[in-house]
Coordinates of C-alpha atoms and ligand atoms in Angstrom, one line a residue:
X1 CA 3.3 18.3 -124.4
X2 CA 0.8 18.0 -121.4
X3 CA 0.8 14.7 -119.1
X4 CA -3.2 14.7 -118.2
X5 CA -4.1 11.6 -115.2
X6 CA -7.3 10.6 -114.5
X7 CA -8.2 9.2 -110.8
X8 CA -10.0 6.0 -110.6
X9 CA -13.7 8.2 -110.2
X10 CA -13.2 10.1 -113.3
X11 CA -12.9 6.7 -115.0
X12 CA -15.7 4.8 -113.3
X13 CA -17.7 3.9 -115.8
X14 CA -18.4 4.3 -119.5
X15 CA -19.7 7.9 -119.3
X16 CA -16.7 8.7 -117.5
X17 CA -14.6 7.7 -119.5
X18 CA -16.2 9.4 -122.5
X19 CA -16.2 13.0 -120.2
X20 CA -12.6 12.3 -119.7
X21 CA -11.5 11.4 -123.0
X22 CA -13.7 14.5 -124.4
X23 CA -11.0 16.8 -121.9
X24 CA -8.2 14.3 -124.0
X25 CA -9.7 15.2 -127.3
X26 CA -9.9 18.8 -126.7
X27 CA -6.3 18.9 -125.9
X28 CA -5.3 16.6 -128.7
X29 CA -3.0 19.3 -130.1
X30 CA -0.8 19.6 -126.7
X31 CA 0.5 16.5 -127.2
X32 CA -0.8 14.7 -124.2
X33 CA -0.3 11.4 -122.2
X34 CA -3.2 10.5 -120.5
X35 CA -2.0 8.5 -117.4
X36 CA -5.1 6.3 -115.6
X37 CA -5.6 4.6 -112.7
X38 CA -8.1 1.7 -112.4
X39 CA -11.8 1.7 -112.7
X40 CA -13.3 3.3 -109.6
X41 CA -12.6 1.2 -106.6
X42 CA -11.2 -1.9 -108.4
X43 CA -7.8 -1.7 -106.7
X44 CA -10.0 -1.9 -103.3
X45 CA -11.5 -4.7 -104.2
X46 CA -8.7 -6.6 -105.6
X47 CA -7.4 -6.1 -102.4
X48 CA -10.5 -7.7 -100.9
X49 CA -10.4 -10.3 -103.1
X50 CA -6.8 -11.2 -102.1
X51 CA -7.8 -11.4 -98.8
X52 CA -10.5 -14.1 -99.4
X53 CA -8.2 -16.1 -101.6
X54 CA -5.6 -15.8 -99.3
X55 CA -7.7 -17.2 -96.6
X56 CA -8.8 -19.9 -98.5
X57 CA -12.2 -18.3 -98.9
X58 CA -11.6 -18.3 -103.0
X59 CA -15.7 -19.8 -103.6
X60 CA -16.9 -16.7 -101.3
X61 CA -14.9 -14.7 -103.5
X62 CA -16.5 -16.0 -106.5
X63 CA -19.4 -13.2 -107.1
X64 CA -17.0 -10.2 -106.4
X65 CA -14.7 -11.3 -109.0
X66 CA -17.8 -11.8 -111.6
X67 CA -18.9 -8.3 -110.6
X68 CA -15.7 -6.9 -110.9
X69 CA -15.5 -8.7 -114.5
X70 CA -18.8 -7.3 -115.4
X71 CA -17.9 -3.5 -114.9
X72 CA -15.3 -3.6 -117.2
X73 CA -17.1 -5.6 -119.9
X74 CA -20.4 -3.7 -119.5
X75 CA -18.3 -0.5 -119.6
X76 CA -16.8 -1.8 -123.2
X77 CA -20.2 -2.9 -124.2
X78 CA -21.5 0.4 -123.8
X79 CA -19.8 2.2 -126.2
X80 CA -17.8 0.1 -127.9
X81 CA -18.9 -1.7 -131.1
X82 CA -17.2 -4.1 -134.2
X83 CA -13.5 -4.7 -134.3
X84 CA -12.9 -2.1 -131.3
X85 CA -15.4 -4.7 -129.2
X86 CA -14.2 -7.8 -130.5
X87 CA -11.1 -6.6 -129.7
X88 CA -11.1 -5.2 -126.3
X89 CA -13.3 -8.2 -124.8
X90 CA -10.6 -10.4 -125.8
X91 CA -8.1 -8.5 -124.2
X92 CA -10.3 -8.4 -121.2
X93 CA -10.9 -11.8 -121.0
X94 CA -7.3 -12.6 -121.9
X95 CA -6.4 -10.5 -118.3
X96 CA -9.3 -11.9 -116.2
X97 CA -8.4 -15.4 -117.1
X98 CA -5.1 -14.8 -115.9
X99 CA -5.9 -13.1 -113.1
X100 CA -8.1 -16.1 -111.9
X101 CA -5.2 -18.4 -112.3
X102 CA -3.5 -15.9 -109.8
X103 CA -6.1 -15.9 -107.0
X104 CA -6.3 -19.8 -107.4
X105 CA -2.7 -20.1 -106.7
X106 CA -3.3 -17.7 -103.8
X107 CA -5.8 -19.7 -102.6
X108 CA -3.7 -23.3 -102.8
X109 CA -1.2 -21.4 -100.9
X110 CA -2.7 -19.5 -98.7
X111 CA 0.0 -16.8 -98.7
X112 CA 0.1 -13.5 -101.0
X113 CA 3.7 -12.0 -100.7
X114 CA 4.0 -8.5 -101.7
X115 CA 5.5 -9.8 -105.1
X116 CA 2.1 -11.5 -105.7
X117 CA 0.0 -8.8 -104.2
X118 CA 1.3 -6.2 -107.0
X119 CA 1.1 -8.7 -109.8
X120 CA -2.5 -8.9 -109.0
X121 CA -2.8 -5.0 -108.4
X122 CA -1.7 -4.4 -111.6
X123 CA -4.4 -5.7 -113.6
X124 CA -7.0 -2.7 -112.2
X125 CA -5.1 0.0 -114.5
X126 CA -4.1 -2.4 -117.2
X127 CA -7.8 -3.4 -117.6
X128 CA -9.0 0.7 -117.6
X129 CA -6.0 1.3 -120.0
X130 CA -7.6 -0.9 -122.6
X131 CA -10.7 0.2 -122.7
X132 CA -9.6 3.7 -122.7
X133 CA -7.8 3.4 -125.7
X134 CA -10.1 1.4 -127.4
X135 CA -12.5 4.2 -126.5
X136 CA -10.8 6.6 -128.1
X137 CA -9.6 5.0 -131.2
X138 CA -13.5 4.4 -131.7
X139 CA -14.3 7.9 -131.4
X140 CA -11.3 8.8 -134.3
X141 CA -8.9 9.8 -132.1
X142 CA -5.3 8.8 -133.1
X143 CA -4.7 6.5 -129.7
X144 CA -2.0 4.0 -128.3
X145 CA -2.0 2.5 -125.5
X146 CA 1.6 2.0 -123.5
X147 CA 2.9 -0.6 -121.1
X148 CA 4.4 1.7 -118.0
X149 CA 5.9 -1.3 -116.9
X150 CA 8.6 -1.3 -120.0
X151 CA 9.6 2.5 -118.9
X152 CA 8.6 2.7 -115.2
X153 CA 11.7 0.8 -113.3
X154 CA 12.0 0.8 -109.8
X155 CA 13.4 -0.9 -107.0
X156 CA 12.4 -4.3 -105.6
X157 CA 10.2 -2.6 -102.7
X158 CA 7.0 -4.4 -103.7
X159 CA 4.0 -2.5 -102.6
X160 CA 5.3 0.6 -102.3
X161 CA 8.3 0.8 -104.9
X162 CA 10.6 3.6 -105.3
X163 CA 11.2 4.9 -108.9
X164 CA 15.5 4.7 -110.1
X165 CA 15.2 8.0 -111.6
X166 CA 17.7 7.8 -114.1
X167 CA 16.8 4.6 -115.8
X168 CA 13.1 5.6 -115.6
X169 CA 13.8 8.9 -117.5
X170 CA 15.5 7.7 -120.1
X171 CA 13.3 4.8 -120.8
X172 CA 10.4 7.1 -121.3
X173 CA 11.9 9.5 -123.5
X174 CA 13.3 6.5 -125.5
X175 CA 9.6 4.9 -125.6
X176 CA 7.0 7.8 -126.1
X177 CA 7.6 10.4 -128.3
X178 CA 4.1 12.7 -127.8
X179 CA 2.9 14.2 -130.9
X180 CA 0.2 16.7 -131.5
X181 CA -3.0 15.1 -132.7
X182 CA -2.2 11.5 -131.0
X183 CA -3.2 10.6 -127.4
X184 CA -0.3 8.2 -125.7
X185 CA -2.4 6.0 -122.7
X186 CA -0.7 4.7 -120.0
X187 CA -1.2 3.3 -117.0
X188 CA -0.6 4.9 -113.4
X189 CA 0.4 3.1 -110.2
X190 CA 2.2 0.2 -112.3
X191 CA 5.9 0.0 -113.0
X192 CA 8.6 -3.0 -112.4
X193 CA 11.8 -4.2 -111.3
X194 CA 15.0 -3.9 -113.5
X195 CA 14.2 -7.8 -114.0
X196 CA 10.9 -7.1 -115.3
X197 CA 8.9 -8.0 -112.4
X198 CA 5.7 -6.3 -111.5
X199 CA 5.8 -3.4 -108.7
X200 CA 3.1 -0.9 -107.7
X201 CA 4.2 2.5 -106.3
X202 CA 1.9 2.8 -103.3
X203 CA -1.8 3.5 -103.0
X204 CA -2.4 6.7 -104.8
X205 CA 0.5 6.2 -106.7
X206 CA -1.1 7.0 -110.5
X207 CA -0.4 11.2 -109.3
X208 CA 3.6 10.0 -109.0
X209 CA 3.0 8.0 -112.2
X210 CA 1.8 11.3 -114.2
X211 CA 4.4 13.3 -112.3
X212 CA 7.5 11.4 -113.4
X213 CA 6.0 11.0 -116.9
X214 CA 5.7 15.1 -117.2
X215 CA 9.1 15.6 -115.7
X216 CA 10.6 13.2 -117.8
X217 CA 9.4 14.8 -121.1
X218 CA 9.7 18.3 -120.3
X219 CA 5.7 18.5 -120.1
X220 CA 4.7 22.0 -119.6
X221 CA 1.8 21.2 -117.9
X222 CA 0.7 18.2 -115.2
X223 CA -2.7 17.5 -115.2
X224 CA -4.6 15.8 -112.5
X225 CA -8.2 15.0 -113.1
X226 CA -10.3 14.2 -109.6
X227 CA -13.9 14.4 -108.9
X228 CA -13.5 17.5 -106.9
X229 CA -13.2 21.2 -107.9
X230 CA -9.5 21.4 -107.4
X231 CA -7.9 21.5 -103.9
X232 CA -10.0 22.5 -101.3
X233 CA -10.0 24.5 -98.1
X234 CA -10.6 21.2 -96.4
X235 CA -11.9 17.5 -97.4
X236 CA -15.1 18.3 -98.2
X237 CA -16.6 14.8 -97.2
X238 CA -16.0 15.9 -94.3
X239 CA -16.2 20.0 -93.7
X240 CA -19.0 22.0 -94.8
X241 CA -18.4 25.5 -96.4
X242 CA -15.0 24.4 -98.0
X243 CA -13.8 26.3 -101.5
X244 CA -11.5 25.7 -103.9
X245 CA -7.9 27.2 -103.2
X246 CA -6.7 29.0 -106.7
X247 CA -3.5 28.9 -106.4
X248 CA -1.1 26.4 -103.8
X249 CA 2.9 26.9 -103.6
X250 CA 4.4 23.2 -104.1
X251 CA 5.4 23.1 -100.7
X252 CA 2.0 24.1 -99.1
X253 CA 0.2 21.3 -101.3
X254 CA 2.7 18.6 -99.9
X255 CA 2.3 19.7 -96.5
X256 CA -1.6 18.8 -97.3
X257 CA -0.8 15.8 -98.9
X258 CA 1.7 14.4 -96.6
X259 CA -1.4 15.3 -93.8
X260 CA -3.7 13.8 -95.3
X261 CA -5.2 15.4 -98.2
X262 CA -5.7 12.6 -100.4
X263 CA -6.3 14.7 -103.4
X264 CA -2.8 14.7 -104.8
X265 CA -0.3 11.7 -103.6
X266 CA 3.1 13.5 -101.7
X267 CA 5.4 12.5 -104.0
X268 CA 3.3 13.7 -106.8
X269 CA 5.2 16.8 -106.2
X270 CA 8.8 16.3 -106.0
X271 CA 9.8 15.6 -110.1
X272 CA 7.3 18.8 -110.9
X273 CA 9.2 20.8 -108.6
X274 CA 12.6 19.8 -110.0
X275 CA 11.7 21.3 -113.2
X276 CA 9.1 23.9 -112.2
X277 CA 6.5 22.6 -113.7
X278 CA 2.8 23.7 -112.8
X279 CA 0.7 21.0 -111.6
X280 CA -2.9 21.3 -112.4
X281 CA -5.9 19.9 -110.1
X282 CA -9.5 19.8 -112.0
X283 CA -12.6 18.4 -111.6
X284 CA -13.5 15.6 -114.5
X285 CA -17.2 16.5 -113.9
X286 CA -16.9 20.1 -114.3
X287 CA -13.9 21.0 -116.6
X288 CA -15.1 24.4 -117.0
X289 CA -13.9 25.0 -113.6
X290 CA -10.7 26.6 -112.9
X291 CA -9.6 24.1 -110.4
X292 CA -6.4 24.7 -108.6
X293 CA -2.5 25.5 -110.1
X294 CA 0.1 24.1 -107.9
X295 CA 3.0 26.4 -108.3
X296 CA 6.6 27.2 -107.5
X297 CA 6.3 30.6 -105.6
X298 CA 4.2 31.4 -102.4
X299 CA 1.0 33.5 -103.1
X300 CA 0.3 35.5 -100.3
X301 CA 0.3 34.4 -96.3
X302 CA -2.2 32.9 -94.1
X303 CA -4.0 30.4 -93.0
X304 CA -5.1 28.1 -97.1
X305 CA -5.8 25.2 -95.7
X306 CA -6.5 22.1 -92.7
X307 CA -5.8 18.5 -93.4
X308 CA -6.6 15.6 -91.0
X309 CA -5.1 12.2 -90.4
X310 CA -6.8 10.0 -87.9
X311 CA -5.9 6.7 -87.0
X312 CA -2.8 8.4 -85.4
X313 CA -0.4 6.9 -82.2
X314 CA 1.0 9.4 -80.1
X315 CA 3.9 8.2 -77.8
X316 CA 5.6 10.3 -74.7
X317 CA 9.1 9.1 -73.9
X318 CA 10.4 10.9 -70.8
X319 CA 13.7 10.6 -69.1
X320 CA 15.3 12.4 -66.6
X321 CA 18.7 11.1 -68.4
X322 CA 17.9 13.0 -70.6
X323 CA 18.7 16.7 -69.2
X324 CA 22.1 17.9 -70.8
X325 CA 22.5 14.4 -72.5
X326 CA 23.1 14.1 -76.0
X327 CA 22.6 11.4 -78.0
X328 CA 19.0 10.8 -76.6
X329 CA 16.8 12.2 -79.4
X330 CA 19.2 10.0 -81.7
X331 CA 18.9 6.4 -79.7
X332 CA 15.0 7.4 -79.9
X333 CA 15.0 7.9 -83.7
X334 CA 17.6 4.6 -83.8
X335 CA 15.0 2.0 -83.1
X336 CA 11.9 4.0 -85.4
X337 CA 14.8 3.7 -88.1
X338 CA 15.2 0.0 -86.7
X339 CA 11.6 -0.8 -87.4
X340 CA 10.9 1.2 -90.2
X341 CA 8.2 3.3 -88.7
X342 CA 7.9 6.4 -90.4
X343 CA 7.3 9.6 -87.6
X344 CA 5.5 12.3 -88.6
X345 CA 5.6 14.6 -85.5
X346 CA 7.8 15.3 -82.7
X347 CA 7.7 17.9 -80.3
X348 CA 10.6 18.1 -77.9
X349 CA 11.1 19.6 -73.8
X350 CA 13.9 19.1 -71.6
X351 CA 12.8 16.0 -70.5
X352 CA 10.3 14.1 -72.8
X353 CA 9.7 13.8 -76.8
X354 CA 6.1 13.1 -78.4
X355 CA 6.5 11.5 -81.6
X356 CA 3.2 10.6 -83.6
X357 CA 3.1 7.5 -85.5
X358 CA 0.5 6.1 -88.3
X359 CA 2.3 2.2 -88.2
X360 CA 2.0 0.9 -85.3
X361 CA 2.9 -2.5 -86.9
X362 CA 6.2 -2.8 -84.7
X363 CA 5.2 -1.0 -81.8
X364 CA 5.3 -3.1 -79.3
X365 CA 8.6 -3.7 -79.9
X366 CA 9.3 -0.2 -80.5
X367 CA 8.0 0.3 -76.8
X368 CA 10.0 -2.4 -75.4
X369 CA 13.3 -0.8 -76.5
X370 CA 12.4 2.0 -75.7
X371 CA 11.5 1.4 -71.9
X372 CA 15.1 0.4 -71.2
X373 CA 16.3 4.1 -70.7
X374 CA 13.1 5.8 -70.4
X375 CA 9.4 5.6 -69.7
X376 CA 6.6 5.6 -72.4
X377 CA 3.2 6.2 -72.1
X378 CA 0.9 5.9 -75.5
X379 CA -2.3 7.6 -76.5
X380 CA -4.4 5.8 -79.6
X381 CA -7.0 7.2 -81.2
X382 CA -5.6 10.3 -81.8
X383 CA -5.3 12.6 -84.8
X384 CA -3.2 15.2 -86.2
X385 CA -5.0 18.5 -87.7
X386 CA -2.3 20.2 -89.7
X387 CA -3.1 24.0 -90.4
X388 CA -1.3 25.1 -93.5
X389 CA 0.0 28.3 -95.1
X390 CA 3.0 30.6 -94.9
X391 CA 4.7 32.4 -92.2
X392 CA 1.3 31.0 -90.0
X393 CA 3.2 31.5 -87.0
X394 CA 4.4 34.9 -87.0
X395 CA 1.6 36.3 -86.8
X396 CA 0.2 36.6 -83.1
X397 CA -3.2 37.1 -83.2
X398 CA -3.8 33.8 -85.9
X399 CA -2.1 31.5 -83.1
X400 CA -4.2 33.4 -79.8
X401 CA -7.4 32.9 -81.9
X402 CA -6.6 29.3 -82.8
X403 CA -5.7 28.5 -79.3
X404 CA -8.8 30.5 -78.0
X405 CA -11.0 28.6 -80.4
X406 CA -9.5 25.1 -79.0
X407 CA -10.3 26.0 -75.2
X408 CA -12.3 23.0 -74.7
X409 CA -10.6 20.8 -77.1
X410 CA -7.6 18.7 -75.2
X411 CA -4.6 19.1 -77.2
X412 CA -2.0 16.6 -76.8
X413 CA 0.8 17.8 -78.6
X414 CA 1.5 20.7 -80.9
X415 CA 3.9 21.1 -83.7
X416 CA 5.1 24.3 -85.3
X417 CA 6.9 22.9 -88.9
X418 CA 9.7 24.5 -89.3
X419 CA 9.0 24.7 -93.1
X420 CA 7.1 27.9 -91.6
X421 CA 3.9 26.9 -93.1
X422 CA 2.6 24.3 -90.8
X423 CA 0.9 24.1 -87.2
X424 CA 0.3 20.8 -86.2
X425 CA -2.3 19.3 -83.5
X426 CA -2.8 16.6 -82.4
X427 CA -6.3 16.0 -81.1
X428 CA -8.4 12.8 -79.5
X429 CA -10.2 11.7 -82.7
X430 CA -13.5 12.3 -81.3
X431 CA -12.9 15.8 -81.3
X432 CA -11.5 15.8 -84.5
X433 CA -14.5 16.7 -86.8
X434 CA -15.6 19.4 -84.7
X435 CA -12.2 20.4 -83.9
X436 CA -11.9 21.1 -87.7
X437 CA -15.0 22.2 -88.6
X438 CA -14.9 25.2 -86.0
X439 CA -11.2 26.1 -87.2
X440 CA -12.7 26.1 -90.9
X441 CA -15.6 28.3 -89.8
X442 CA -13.5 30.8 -88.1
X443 CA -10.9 31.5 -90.5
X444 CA -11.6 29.9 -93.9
X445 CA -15.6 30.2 -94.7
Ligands
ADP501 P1 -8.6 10.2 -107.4 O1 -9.3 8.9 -107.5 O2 -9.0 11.1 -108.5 O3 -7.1 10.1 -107.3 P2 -8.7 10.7 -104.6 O4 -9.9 10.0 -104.0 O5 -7.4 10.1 -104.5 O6 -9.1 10.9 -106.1 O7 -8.7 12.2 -104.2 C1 -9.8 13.0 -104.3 C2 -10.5 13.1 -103.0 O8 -9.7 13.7 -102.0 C3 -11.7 14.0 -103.0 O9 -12.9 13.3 -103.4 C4 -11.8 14.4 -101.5 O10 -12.8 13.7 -100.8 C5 -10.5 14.1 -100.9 N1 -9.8 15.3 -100.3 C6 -9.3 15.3 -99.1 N2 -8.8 16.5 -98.8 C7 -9.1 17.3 -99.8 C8 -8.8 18.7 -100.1 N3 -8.2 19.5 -99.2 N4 -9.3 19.1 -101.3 C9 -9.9 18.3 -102.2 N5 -10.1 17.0 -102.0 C10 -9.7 16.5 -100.8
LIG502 N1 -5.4 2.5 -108.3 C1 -4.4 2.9 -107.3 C2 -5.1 3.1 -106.0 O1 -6.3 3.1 -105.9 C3 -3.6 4.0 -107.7 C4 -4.3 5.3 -107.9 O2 -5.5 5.4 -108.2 O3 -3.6 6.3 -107.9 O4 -4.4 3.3 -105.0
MG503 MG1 -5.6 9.8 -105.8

């Protein structure tokens, strides 16, 4: 069987959705589960709409909601016709009704907690679901649509819920059983607590969705459709000259994810790996392209890639305590464990550490605890540039040139992974973009 997700672009509209149910079709004798996320940016803009309800602002609210309404019925109006129709605008209206009620009691409130956020998240892949399947059952195709919230269980960490493996696994092989000549639809991102509660597994989350699915079946193949030609050199919204990468090791595409190549979600990779499978990235628009295969094994060394975060806090903590003291590094890491601020570099010298940070929700605090035994100073606006490919660093004359290209760029920290296939900067983000751009040019056009 094949596990085959389509990102919200490649089911924007109705001529989306028919180009990605055609890729469906033509596959119909893998046995696949297609795995969606919502319409285009509909998660985005439930968000805004929270945000209006939440701040009492539920009239100003009222036209976004009617044009979110209308995308999805204009979509089924398109190409749907007779029962299908009849059936799917119920549905539709059936969801949008209830979501109303939500973002009324919002807006009486004037709170959303993150339970209520994901209940109203959800509805952006249950509303694509349905009109995906009726799609496809009005072009003949054998289609069902699933509920992944009745096999996708995971903790109570609303907003960004972690999958219990075991009880997820079994559930799905209990509840779909692919066969060849039906299409199984189901939504990404959605899942919920052992109780039956709604939970969402982080933005981007649909590429975990489709992951866990295909591990949990045995899938031989993992899908993911995007609206680029495969994993690129670079984002190409914002590097010219990039090209699609044929083949990526697992580890090298996480690297890029985890750095901020949106393209496939980090986690995405970590149930293919478990069971080898190969992860496919293709463009909805042009299936005829060969995309990119994410695999187990390295293919060949060098420089494959450069992903960018911006938005990034670097903080230098210094201490002369610190020479020939131990427990330093682990009081430091103590209070980012203590306010559950992820780090995603650190460089280290005798007498300082640089950590980078993306939240800097609890910083302040962070920075007061951390001025008892040492002194801090922070740089915002800063971005990481993460270089990625094997055994980078061994080779001499890659590092010189990098470092000869970035004589007039101020680096403020570097990071050689030692996962061997990343070199980290970290950049003021106004020289980001060019930063990249002339690193691209040099060794990857
Ligand atoms: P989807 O909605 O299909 O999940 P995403 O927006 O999450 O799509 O990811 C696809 C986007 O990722 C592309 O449109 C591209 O702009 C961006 N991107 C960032 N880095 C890369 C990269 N190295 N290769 C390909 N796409 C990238
Ligand atoms: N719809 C969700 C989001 O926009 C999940 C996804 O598309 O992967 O984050
Ligand atoms: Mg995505």
């Amino acid at each position: 069987m094949v596990v085959m997700k389509f990102g919200g672009t490649s089911v924007q509209d109705h001529i989306w959705i028919d180009k990605a149910l055609d890729i469906a079709e033509s596959q119909l004798d893998r046995a696949p589960v297609l795995v969606s996320s919502a319409m285009g940016k509909t998660t985005d803009k439930i968000l805004a709409l929270i945000d209006l309800a939440e701040s009492g602002r539920l009239e100003e609210s009222v036209p976004d909601f009617e044009a979110l309404k209308q995308i999805h019925l204009q979509a089924a109006y398109s190409f749907l016709s007779g029962e299908n129709l009849k059936r799917c605008e119920e549905s539709l209206n059936e969801l949008f009704t209830e979501f109303i009620a939500f973002l009324k009691g919002l807006s009486l409130l004037r709170e959303c907690s993150a339970r209520s956020r994901d209940a109203l998240l959800s509805f952006g892949e249950r509303l694509s679901t349905i009109i995906i399947t009726r799609r496809a059952l009005e072009r003949g195709i054998d289609a069902e649509l699933l509920d992944s919230r009745k096999f996708m269980i995971t903790d109570e960490n609303f907003n960004s819920a972690a999958p219990l493996m075991d009880r997820t696994e079994k559930a799905i092989q209990l509840m779909i059983k692919p066969e060849k000549g039906k299409l199984f639809v189901a939504q990404g991102f959605i899942a919920s607590t052992e109780s039956g509660v709604t939970t969402t597994l982080g933005r981007g989350g649909s590429d975990y969705s489709a992951a866990i699915i295909g591990a949990a079946l045995g899938a031989e193949e993992i899908q993911i459709w995007t609206d680029v030609n495969g994993i690129m050199s670079s984002d190409p919204r914002a590097v010219q000259g990039v090209k699609t990468i044929e083949s990526i090791s697992y580890r090298e595409a996480g690297e890029l994810a985890y750095f901020g190549a949106k393209v496939v979600h980090p986690a995405t990779i970590q149930p293919a790996v478990k069971d080898r499978i190969p992860v496919l990235v293709k463009n909805t628009g042009e299936p005829g392209h060969k995309g990119t295969t994410i695999e187990h094994s390295m293919h060949g060394t060098g420089l494959k890639a450069i992903a960018f975060k911006k938005g990034i806090t670097l903080i230098n903590i210094s201490s002369t305590k610190m020479l020939n003291a131990y427990g330093f590094l682990s009081r430091i890491f103590g209070i980012f464990e203590k306010y559950k601020t992820p780090v995603d570099l650190i460089s280290t010298s005798e007498v300082s550490v640089s950590i980078t940070i993306e939240n800097r929700e609890n910083l302040d605090s962070i920075l007061e605890e951390l001025n008892v035994f040492s002194t801090t100073s922070v740089d915002h606006d800063s971005s990481i540039i993460c270089l990625v490919g094997q055994d980078l660093w061994k080779d001499s004359r890659f590092i010189s040139r990098v470092f000869g290209l970035l004589e007039d760029t101020p680096v403020r920290m570097i990071s050689l992974g030692s996962s061997d296939i990343n070199l980290s900067l970290v950049v003021p983000q106004k020289n980001c973009d060019q930063t990249i751009q002339a690193l691209h040019d040099a060794f990857l056009a």
